[in-house]
mmCIF file of C-alpha atoms in Angstrom:
data_model
loop_
_atom_site.group_PDB
_atom_site.id
_atom_site.type_symbol
_atom_site.label_atom_id
_atom_site.label_comp_id
_atom_site.label_asym_id
_atom_site.label_seq_id
_atom_site.Cartn_x
_atom_site.Cartn_y
_atom_site.Cartn_z
ATOM 1 C CA UNK A 1 90.906 130.558 56.234
ATOM 2 C CA UNK A 2 92.677 131.767 53.063
ATOM 3 C CA UNK A 3 91.611 135.074 51.539
ATOM 4 C CA UNK A 4 90.024 133.463 48.437
ATOM 5 C CA UNK A 5 87.744 131.397 50.668
ATOM 6 C CA UNK A 6 86.764 134.437 52.679
ATOM 7 C CA UNK A 7 86.016 136.415 49.518
ATOM 8 C CA UNK A 8 83.889 133.545 48.216
ATOM 9 C CA UNK A 9 81.856 133.592 51.448
ATOM 10 C CA UNK A 10 81.296 137.335 51.153
ATOM 11 C CA UNK A 11 80.209 137.005 47.523
ATOM 12 C CA UNK A 12 77.778 134.207 48.311
ATOM 13 C CA UNK A 13 76.257 136.153 51.216
ATOM 14 C CA UNK A 14 75.753 139.240 49.071
ATOM 15 C CA UNK A 15 74.398 137.280 46.115
ATOM 16 C CA UNK A 16 71.905 135.530 48.394
ATOM 17 C CA UNK A 17 70.295 138.929 48.920
ATOM 18 C CA UNK A 18 67.746 139.487 46.141
ATOM 19 C CA UNK A 19 68.447 143.198 46.485
ATOM 20 C CA UNK A 20 71.868 142.885 44.854
ATOM 21 C CA UNK A 21 71.468 139.700 42.826
ATOM 22 C CA UNK A 22 71.387 141.589 39.529
ATOM 23 C CA UNK A 23 74.424 143.813 40.095
ATOM 24 C CA UNK A 24 77.369 143.149 37.760
ATOM 25 C CA UNK A 25 79.845 140.537 38.972
ATOM 26 C CA UNK A 26 82.772 142.931 38.433
ATOM 27 C CA UNK A 27 81.134 145.487 40.711
ATOM 28 C CA UNK A 28 80.242 143.113 43.536
ATOM 29 C CA UNK A 29 83.673 141.456 43.484
ATOM 30 C CA UNK A 30 85.492 144.802 43.460
ATOM 31 C CA UNK A 31 83.556 146.186 46.418
ATOM 32 C CA UNK A 32 83.695 142.883 48.315
ATOM 33 C CA UNK A 33 87.464 142.681 47.898
ATOM 34 C CA UNK A 34 87.954 146.223 49.223
ATOM 35 C CA UNK A 35 85.499 145.556 52.059
ATOM 36 C CA UNK A 36 87.295 142.402 53.112
ATOM 37 C CA UNK A 37 90.549 144.336 53.323
ATOM 38 C CA UNK A 38 88.904 147.151 55.316
ATOM 39 C CA UNK A 39 87.325 144.565 57.627
ATOM 40 C CA UNK A 40 90.736 142.932 58.183
ATOM 41 C CA UNK A 41 89.420 139.589 57.044
ATOM 42 C CA UNK A 42 86.254 139.570 59.150
ATOM 43 C CA UNK A 43 83.696 137.983 56.784
ATOM 44 C CA UNK A 44 80.564 139.222 58.556
ATOM 45 C CA UNK A 45 81.888 142.764 58.702
ATOM 46 C CA UNK A 46 82.934 142.560 55.053
ATOM 47 C CA UNK A 47 79.421 141.467 54.049
ATOM 48 C CA UNK A 48 77.952 144.506 55.825
ATOM 49 C CA UNK A 49 80.502 146.820 54.242
ATOM 50 C CA UNK A 50 79.853 145.370 50.777
ATOM 51 C CA UNK A 51 76.095 145.832 51.079
ATOM 52 C CA UNK A 52 76.648 149.364 52.340
ATOM 53 C CA UNK A 53 78.882 150.109 49.366
ATOM 54 C CA UNK A 54 76.351 148.672 46.931
ATOM 55 C CA UNK A 55 73.602 150.719 48.529
ATOM 56 C CA UNK A 56 75.592 153.928 48.017
ATOM 57 C CA UNK A 57 76.155 153.360 44.295
ATOM 58 C CA UNK A 58 73.024 151.378 43.405
ATOM 59 C CA UNK A 59 70.404 150.754 46.077
ATOM 60 C CA UNK A 60 69.916 154.398 47.050
ATOM 61 C CA UNK A 61 68.863 155.248 43.490
ATOM 62 C CA UNK A 62 66.506 152.303 43.027
ATOM 63 C CA UNK A 63 64.937 151.860 46.492
ATOM 64 C CA UNK A 64 62.942 148.795 45.421
ATOM 65 C CA UNK A 65 62.957 146.560 42.359
ATOM 66 C CA UNK A 66 60.446 147.992 39.875
ATOM 67 C CA UNK A 67 57.650 145.832 38.473
ATOM 68 C CA UNK A 68 59.268 145.600 35.075
ATOM 69 C CA UNK A 69 56.798 143.206 33.440
ATOM 70 C CA UNK A 70 53.829 145.340 34.454
ATOM 71 C CA UNK A 71 55.556 148.429 33.076
ATOM 72 C CA UNK A 72 56.280 146.700 29.774
ATOM 73 C CA UNK A 73 52.661 145.570 29.532
ATOM 74 C CA UNK A 74 51.402 149.126 30.031
ATOM 75 C CA UNK A 75 53.898 150.431 27.500
ATOM 76 C CA UNK A 76 52.745 147.900 24.906
ATOM 77 C CA UNK A 77 49.120 148.854 25.537
ATOM 78 C CA UNK A 78 49.693 152.615 25.171
ATOM 79 C CA UNK A 79 47.560 153.910 22.296
ATOM 80 C CA UNK A 80 49.298 157.200 21.530
ATOM 81 C CA UNK A 81 52.277 159.373 22.443
ATOM 82 C CA UNK A 82 50.579 160.924 25.466
ATOM 83 C CA UNK A 83 49.769 157.528 26.974
ATOM 84 C CA UNK A 84 53.244 156.284 26.138
ATOM 85 C CA UNK A 85 54.880 159.253 27.837
ATOM 86 C CA UNK A 86 52.654 158.838 30.871
ATOM 87 C CA UNK A 87 53.757 155.214 31.259
ATOM 88 C CA UNK A 88 57.406 156.158 30.742
ATOM 89 C CA UNK A 89 57.188 158.954 33.314
ATOM 90 C CA UNK A 90 55.639 156.646 35.897
ATOM 91 C CA UNK A 91 58.328 154.079 35.179
ATOM 92 C CA UNK A 92 61.173 156.583 35.500
ATOM 93 C CA UNK A 93 59.789 157.885 38.780
ATOM 94 C CA UNK A 94 60.955 154.624 40.381
ATOM 95 C CA UNK A 95 64.585 155.708 39.900
ATOM 96 C CA UNK A 96 65.573 158.553 42.237
ATOM 97 C CA UNK A 97 68.018 160.246 39.890
ATOM 98 C CA UNK A 98 65.851 160.074 36.763
ATOM 99 C CA UNK A 99 62.773 161.136 38.747
ATOM 100 C CA UNK A 100 64.355 164.521 39.490
ATOM 101 C CA UNK A 101 64.632 165.252 35.770
ATOM 102 C CA UNK A 102 61.032 164.418 34.832
ATOM 103 C CA UNK A 103 59.506 167.931 35.136
ATOM 104 C CA UNK A 104 62.049 169.437 32.720
ATOM 105 C CA UNK A 105 62.748 166.701 30.160
ATOM 106 C CA UNK A 106 61.695 168.604 27.043
ATOM 107 C CA UNK A 107 63.545 171.763 28.123
ATOM 108 C CA UNK A 108 66.567 169.758 29.254
ATOM 109 C CA UNK A 109 67.149 167.959 25.961
ATOM 110 C CA UNK A 110 66.166 170.879 23.727
ATOM 111 C CA UNK A 111 68.839 173.018 25.370
ATOM 112 C CA UNK A 112 71.483 170.288 25.137
ATOM 113 C CA UNK A 113 70.823 169.089 21.597
ATOM 114 C CA UNK A 114 70.676 172.590 20.116
ATOM 115 C CA UNK A 115 74.277 172.985 21.296
ATOM 116 C CA UNK A 116 75.530 169.922 19.425
ATOM 117 C CA UNK A 117 77.485 170.570 16.223
ATOM 118 C CA UNK A 118 75.167 168.235 14.281
ATOM 119 C CA UNK A 119 72.314 165.797 14.982
ATOM 120 C CA UNK A 120 73.817 162.625 16.456
ATOM 121 C CA UNK A 121 73.483 159.260 14.758
ATOM 122 C CA UNK A 122 74.843 157.375 17.789
ATOM 123 C CA UNK A 123 74.058 158.326 21.387
ATOM 124 C CA UNK A 124 75.819 156.552 24.242
ATOM 125 C CA UNK A 125 74.397 156.673 27.766
ATOM 126 C CA UNK A 126 76.813 155.470 30.468
ATOM 127 C CA UNK A 127 75.736 154.525 34.003
ATOM 128 C CA UNK A 128 72.346 155.183 32.466
ATOM 129 C CA UNK A 129 69.819 154.180 35.110
ATOM 130 C CA UNK A 130 66.346 154.697 33.625
ATOM 131 C CA UNK A 131 67.527 157.576 31.444
ATOM 132 C CA UNK A 132 67.312 155.740 28.071
ATOM 133 C CA UNK A 133 63.524 155.971 28.397
ATOM 134 C CA UNK A 134 63.884 159.741 27.975
ATOM 135 C CA UNK A 135 64.736 159.153 24.317
ATOM 136 C CA UNK A 136 61.026 159.795 23.778
ATOM 137 C CA UNK A 137 61.735 163.463 24.650
ATOM 138 C CA UNK A 138 65.013 163.791 22.746
ATOM 139 C CA UNK A 139 65.072 165.672 19.429
ATOM 140 C CA UNK A 140 66.732 162.797 17.548
ATOM 141 C CA UNK A 141 65.969 161.020 14.295
ATOM 142 C CA UNK A 142 64.137 157.701 14.142
ATOM 143 C CA UNK A 143 67.309 156.001 12.925
ATOM 144 C CA UNK A 144 69.477 157.092 15.889
ATOM 145 C CA UNK A 145 71.345 154.224 17.568
ATOM 146 C CA UNK A 146 71.033 154.409 21.350
ATOM 147 C CA UNK A 147 73.725 152.550 23.299
ATOM 148 C CA UNK A 148 73.124 152.202 27.033
ATOM 149 C CA UNK A 149 75.033 150.555 29.864
ATOM 150 C CA UNK A 150 74.756 150.189 33.632
ATOM 151 C CA UNK A 151 75.688 147.696 36.379
ATOM 152 C CA UNK A 152 72.168 146.264 36.850
ATOM 153 C CA UNK A 153 71.378 143.276 34.615
ATOM 154 C CA UNK A 154 67.632 143.297 35.407
ATOM 155 C CA UNK A 155 67.406 146.972 34.485
ATOM 156 C CA UNK A 156 69.321 146.484 31.249
ATOM 157 C CA UNK A 157 67.099 143.549 30.229
ATOM 158 C CA UNK A 158 64.058 145.742 30.865
ATOM 159 C CA UNK A 159 65.507 148.648 28.853
ATOM 160 C CA UNK A 160 66.257 146.258 25.993
ATOM 161 C CA UNK A 161 62.566 145.285 25.868
ATOM 162 C CA UNK A 162 61.299 148.839 26.416
ATOM 163 C CA UNK A 163 63.430 150.350 23.656
ATOM 164 C CA UNK A 164 62.247 147.574 21.350
ATOM 165 C CA UNK A 165 58.638 148.518 22.110
ATOM 166 C CA UNK A 166 59.515 152.166 21.410
ATOM 167 C CA UNK A 167 61.086 151.043 18.106
ATOM 168 C CA UNK A 168 64.393 152.710 18.969
ATOM 169 C CA UNK A 169 67.473 151.033 17.434
ATOM 170 C CA UNK A 170 69.623 150.206 20.421
ATOM 171 C CA UNK A 171 72.326 148.195 22.132
ATOM 172 C CA UNK A 172 72.427 147.561 25.874
ATOM 173 C CA UNK A 173 75.198 146.160 28.039
ATOM 174 C CA UNK A 174 75.929 145.408 31.675
ATOM 175 C CA UNK A 175 79.105 147.364 32.313
ATOM 176 C CA UNK A 176 81.012 148.787 35.292
ATOM 177 C CA UNK A 177 82.638 152.111 34.390
ATOM 178 C CA UNK A 178 85.439 151.491 36.863
ATOM 179 C CA UNK A 179 86.779 148.977 34.343
ATOM 180 C CA UNK A 180 86.828 151.765 31.722
ATOM 181 C CA UNK A 181 84.327 153.299 29.275
ATOM 182 C CA UNK A 182 82.880 151.492 26.287
ATOM 183 C CA UNK A 183 85.589 151.809 23.601
ATOM 184 C CA UNK A 184 83.039 151.998 20.764
ATOM 185 C CA UNK A 185 82.654 155.504 19.300
ATOM 186 C CA UNK A 186 79.525 157.628 19.660
ATOM 187 C CA UNK A 187 78.587 161.066 18.343
ATOM 188 C CA UNK A 188 77.534 162.188 21.805
ATOM 189 C CA UNK A 189 77.904 160.479 25.164
ATOM 190 C CA UNK A 190 75.726 161.172 28.188
ATOM 191 C CA UNK A 191 77.507 160.903 31.532
ATOM 192 C CA UNK A 192 74.756 162.181 33.798
ATOM 193 C CA UNK A 193 75.401 162.484 37.548
ATOM 194 C CA UNK A 194 77.883 159.600 37.292
ATOM 195 C CA UNK A 195 81.205 161.324 38.003
ATOM 196 C CA UNK A 196 80.586 161.932 41.752
ATOM 197 C CA UNK A 197 79.471 158.319 42.234
ATOM 198 C CA UNK A 198 82.618 157.031 40.535
ATOM 199 C CA UNK A 199 84.827 159.441 42.476
ATOM 200 C CA UNK A 200 83.568 158.021 45.784
ATOM 201 C CA UNK A 201 84.884 154.641 44.649
ATOM 202 C CA UNK A 202 88.165 155.699 43.026
ATOM 203 C CA UNK A 203 89.551 159.226 43.086
ATOM 204 C CA UNK A 204 90.198 160.931 39.721
ATOM 205 C CA UNK A 205 88.672 158.073 37.728
ATOM 206 C CA UNK A 206 85.349 159.853 37.278
ATOM 207 C CA UNK A 207 87.007 163.000 35.972
ATOM 208 C CA UNK A 208 89.300 160.919 33.779
ATOM 209 C CA UNK A 209 86.322 159.297 32.071
ATOM 210 C CA UNK A 210 85.464 162.592 30.411
ATOM 211 C CA UNK A 211 88.833 162.419 28.645
ATOM 212 C CA UNK A 212 88.692 158.686 27.955
ATOM 213 C CA UNK A 213 85.221 158.497 26.403
ATOM 214 C CA UNK A 214 85.434 157.897 22.652
ATOM 215 C CA UNK A 215 83.099 160.698 21.645
ATOM 216 C CA UNK A 216 83.639 164.226 20.281
ATOM 217 C CA UNK A 217 80.867 165.516 22.548
ATOM 218 C CA UNK A 218 80.329 164.515 26.168
ATOM 219 C CA UNK A 219 77.385 165.782 28.182
ATOM 220 C CA UNK A 220 78.436 165.510 31.813
ATOM 221 C CA UNK A 221 76.246 166.560 34.719
ATOM 222 C CA UNK A 222 76.388 166.872 38.482
ATOM 223 C CA UNK A 223 73.705 167.012 41.160
ATOM 224 C CA UNK A 224 73.453 170.309 42.996
ATOM 225 C CA UNK A 225 71.413 168.733 45.793
ATOM 226 C CA UNK A 226 71.626 165.333 47.475
ATOM 227 C CA UNK A 227 68.861 162.739 47.198
ATOM 228 C CA UNK A 228 67.635 164.218 50.482
ATOM 229 C CA UNK A 229 67.429 167.659 48.787
ATOM 230 C CA UNK A 230 70.298 169.219 50.736
ATOM 231 C CA UNK A 231 72.699 171.413 48.770
ATOM 232 C CA UNK A 232 75.826 170.959 50.949
ATOM 233 C CA UNK A 233 77.708 173.408 48.709
ATOM 234 C CA UNK A 234 77.502 170.895 45.855
ATOM 235 C CA UNK A 235 77.252 173.481 43.066
ATOM 236 C CA UNK A 236 80.441 175.184 44.186
ATOM 237 C CA UNK A 237 82.241 171.870 44.694
ATOM 238 C CA UNK A 238 81.420 170.425 41.288
ATOM 239 C CA UNK A 239 81.707 173.638 39.268
ATOM 240 C CA UNK A 240 85.160 174.335 40.690
ATOM 241 C CA UNK A 241 86.124 170.675 40.248
ATOM 242 C CA UNK A 242 85.072 170.724 36.602
ATOM 243 C CA UNK A 243 86.888 174.013 35.971
ATOM 244 C CA UNK A 244 90.070 172.585 37.450
ATOM 245 C CA UNK A 245 89.840 169.459 35.300
ATOM 246 C CA UNK A 246 89.004 171.361 32.100
ATOM 247 C CA UNK A 247 91.820 173.890 32.545
ATOM 248 C CA UNK A 248 94.416 173.561 29.813
ATOM 249 C CA UNK A 249 92.326 171.171 27.740
ATOM 250 C CA UNK A 250 91.334 172.346 24.242
ATOM 251 C CA UNK A 251 87.637 171.920 24.937
ATOM 252 C CA UNK A 252 84.706 174.105 24.009
ATOM 253 C CA UNK A 253 82.414 174.044 27.042
ATOM 254 C CA UNK A 254 78.932 175.383 27.696
ATOM 255 C CA UNK A 255 77.469 175.347 31.193
ATOM 256 C CA UNK A 256 73.743 174.894 31.807
ATOM 257 C CA UNK A 257 71.749 174.588 35.002
ATOM 258 C CA UNK A 258 68.391 172.866 35.367
ATOM 259 C CA UNK A 259 66.660 172.428 38.713
ATOM 260 C CA UNK A 260 69.011 170.302 40.804
ATOM 261 C CA UNK A 261 71.410 169.516 37.957
ATOM 262 C CA UNK A 262 74.519 171.280 36.678
ATOM 263 C CA UNK A 263 75.298 170.330 33.062
ATOM 264 C CA UNK A 264 78.363 170.807 30.875
ATOM 265 C CA UNK A 265 78.253 170.233 27.129
ATOM 266 C CA UNK A 266 81.871 169.420 26.299
ATOM 267 C CA UNK A 267 83.106 169.498 22.709
ATOM 268 C CA UNK A 268 86.588 168.025 22.624
#
């Protein structure tokens, strides 16, 4: 069996799983290709490896597919800001990474945005997960353009509808950061907890994104505990890793720490 035929079989097997049906084609093909090589051409083994790889970068953060239509219905029915925020919080709790940030949202964004040189007109959110819904807590103007991207097409379609309901000018895209960042400029770009995930797939690419992003300000963060709430020396690992990458670059950097998240506000 030629390699293209084997790859096609792996792709079909993975796509037949509803769990990964909405993941970007670029992502599935990239991981399947590497898995087929690691499995030395064994299709069944490659399928298992591909699903394992997708779980590590996607499935672990969204343990089950949220009930998007129900969430949109509740959001549309919300009568005031408190009800709206309650619906948004319940929605974001379905995403493991965003859930961790819920108790500190107002504090988190107040501290970050007061360190920006000026109020942003364009905010980009890369590998965003559910984070665009936190725009409700961000101290931004009503005319801010929010640009969000991630590898999950179902999630991005939901965020498109949700941001419309919230009357936030926005653009959403299905995009795999391993193919490079969005080249469009933004006043500030959020790269929250994404670097470690990218680094597990391709060494140095995650760190390199901070340089490559077309934005004068990049807010990059790292988890200080795993999803299982174990620290594993993560603060030391990521703080020293960031310091090594930033050394010699003409950046102005402020370090913040919130709960289980280490944040750097980088002005290039």
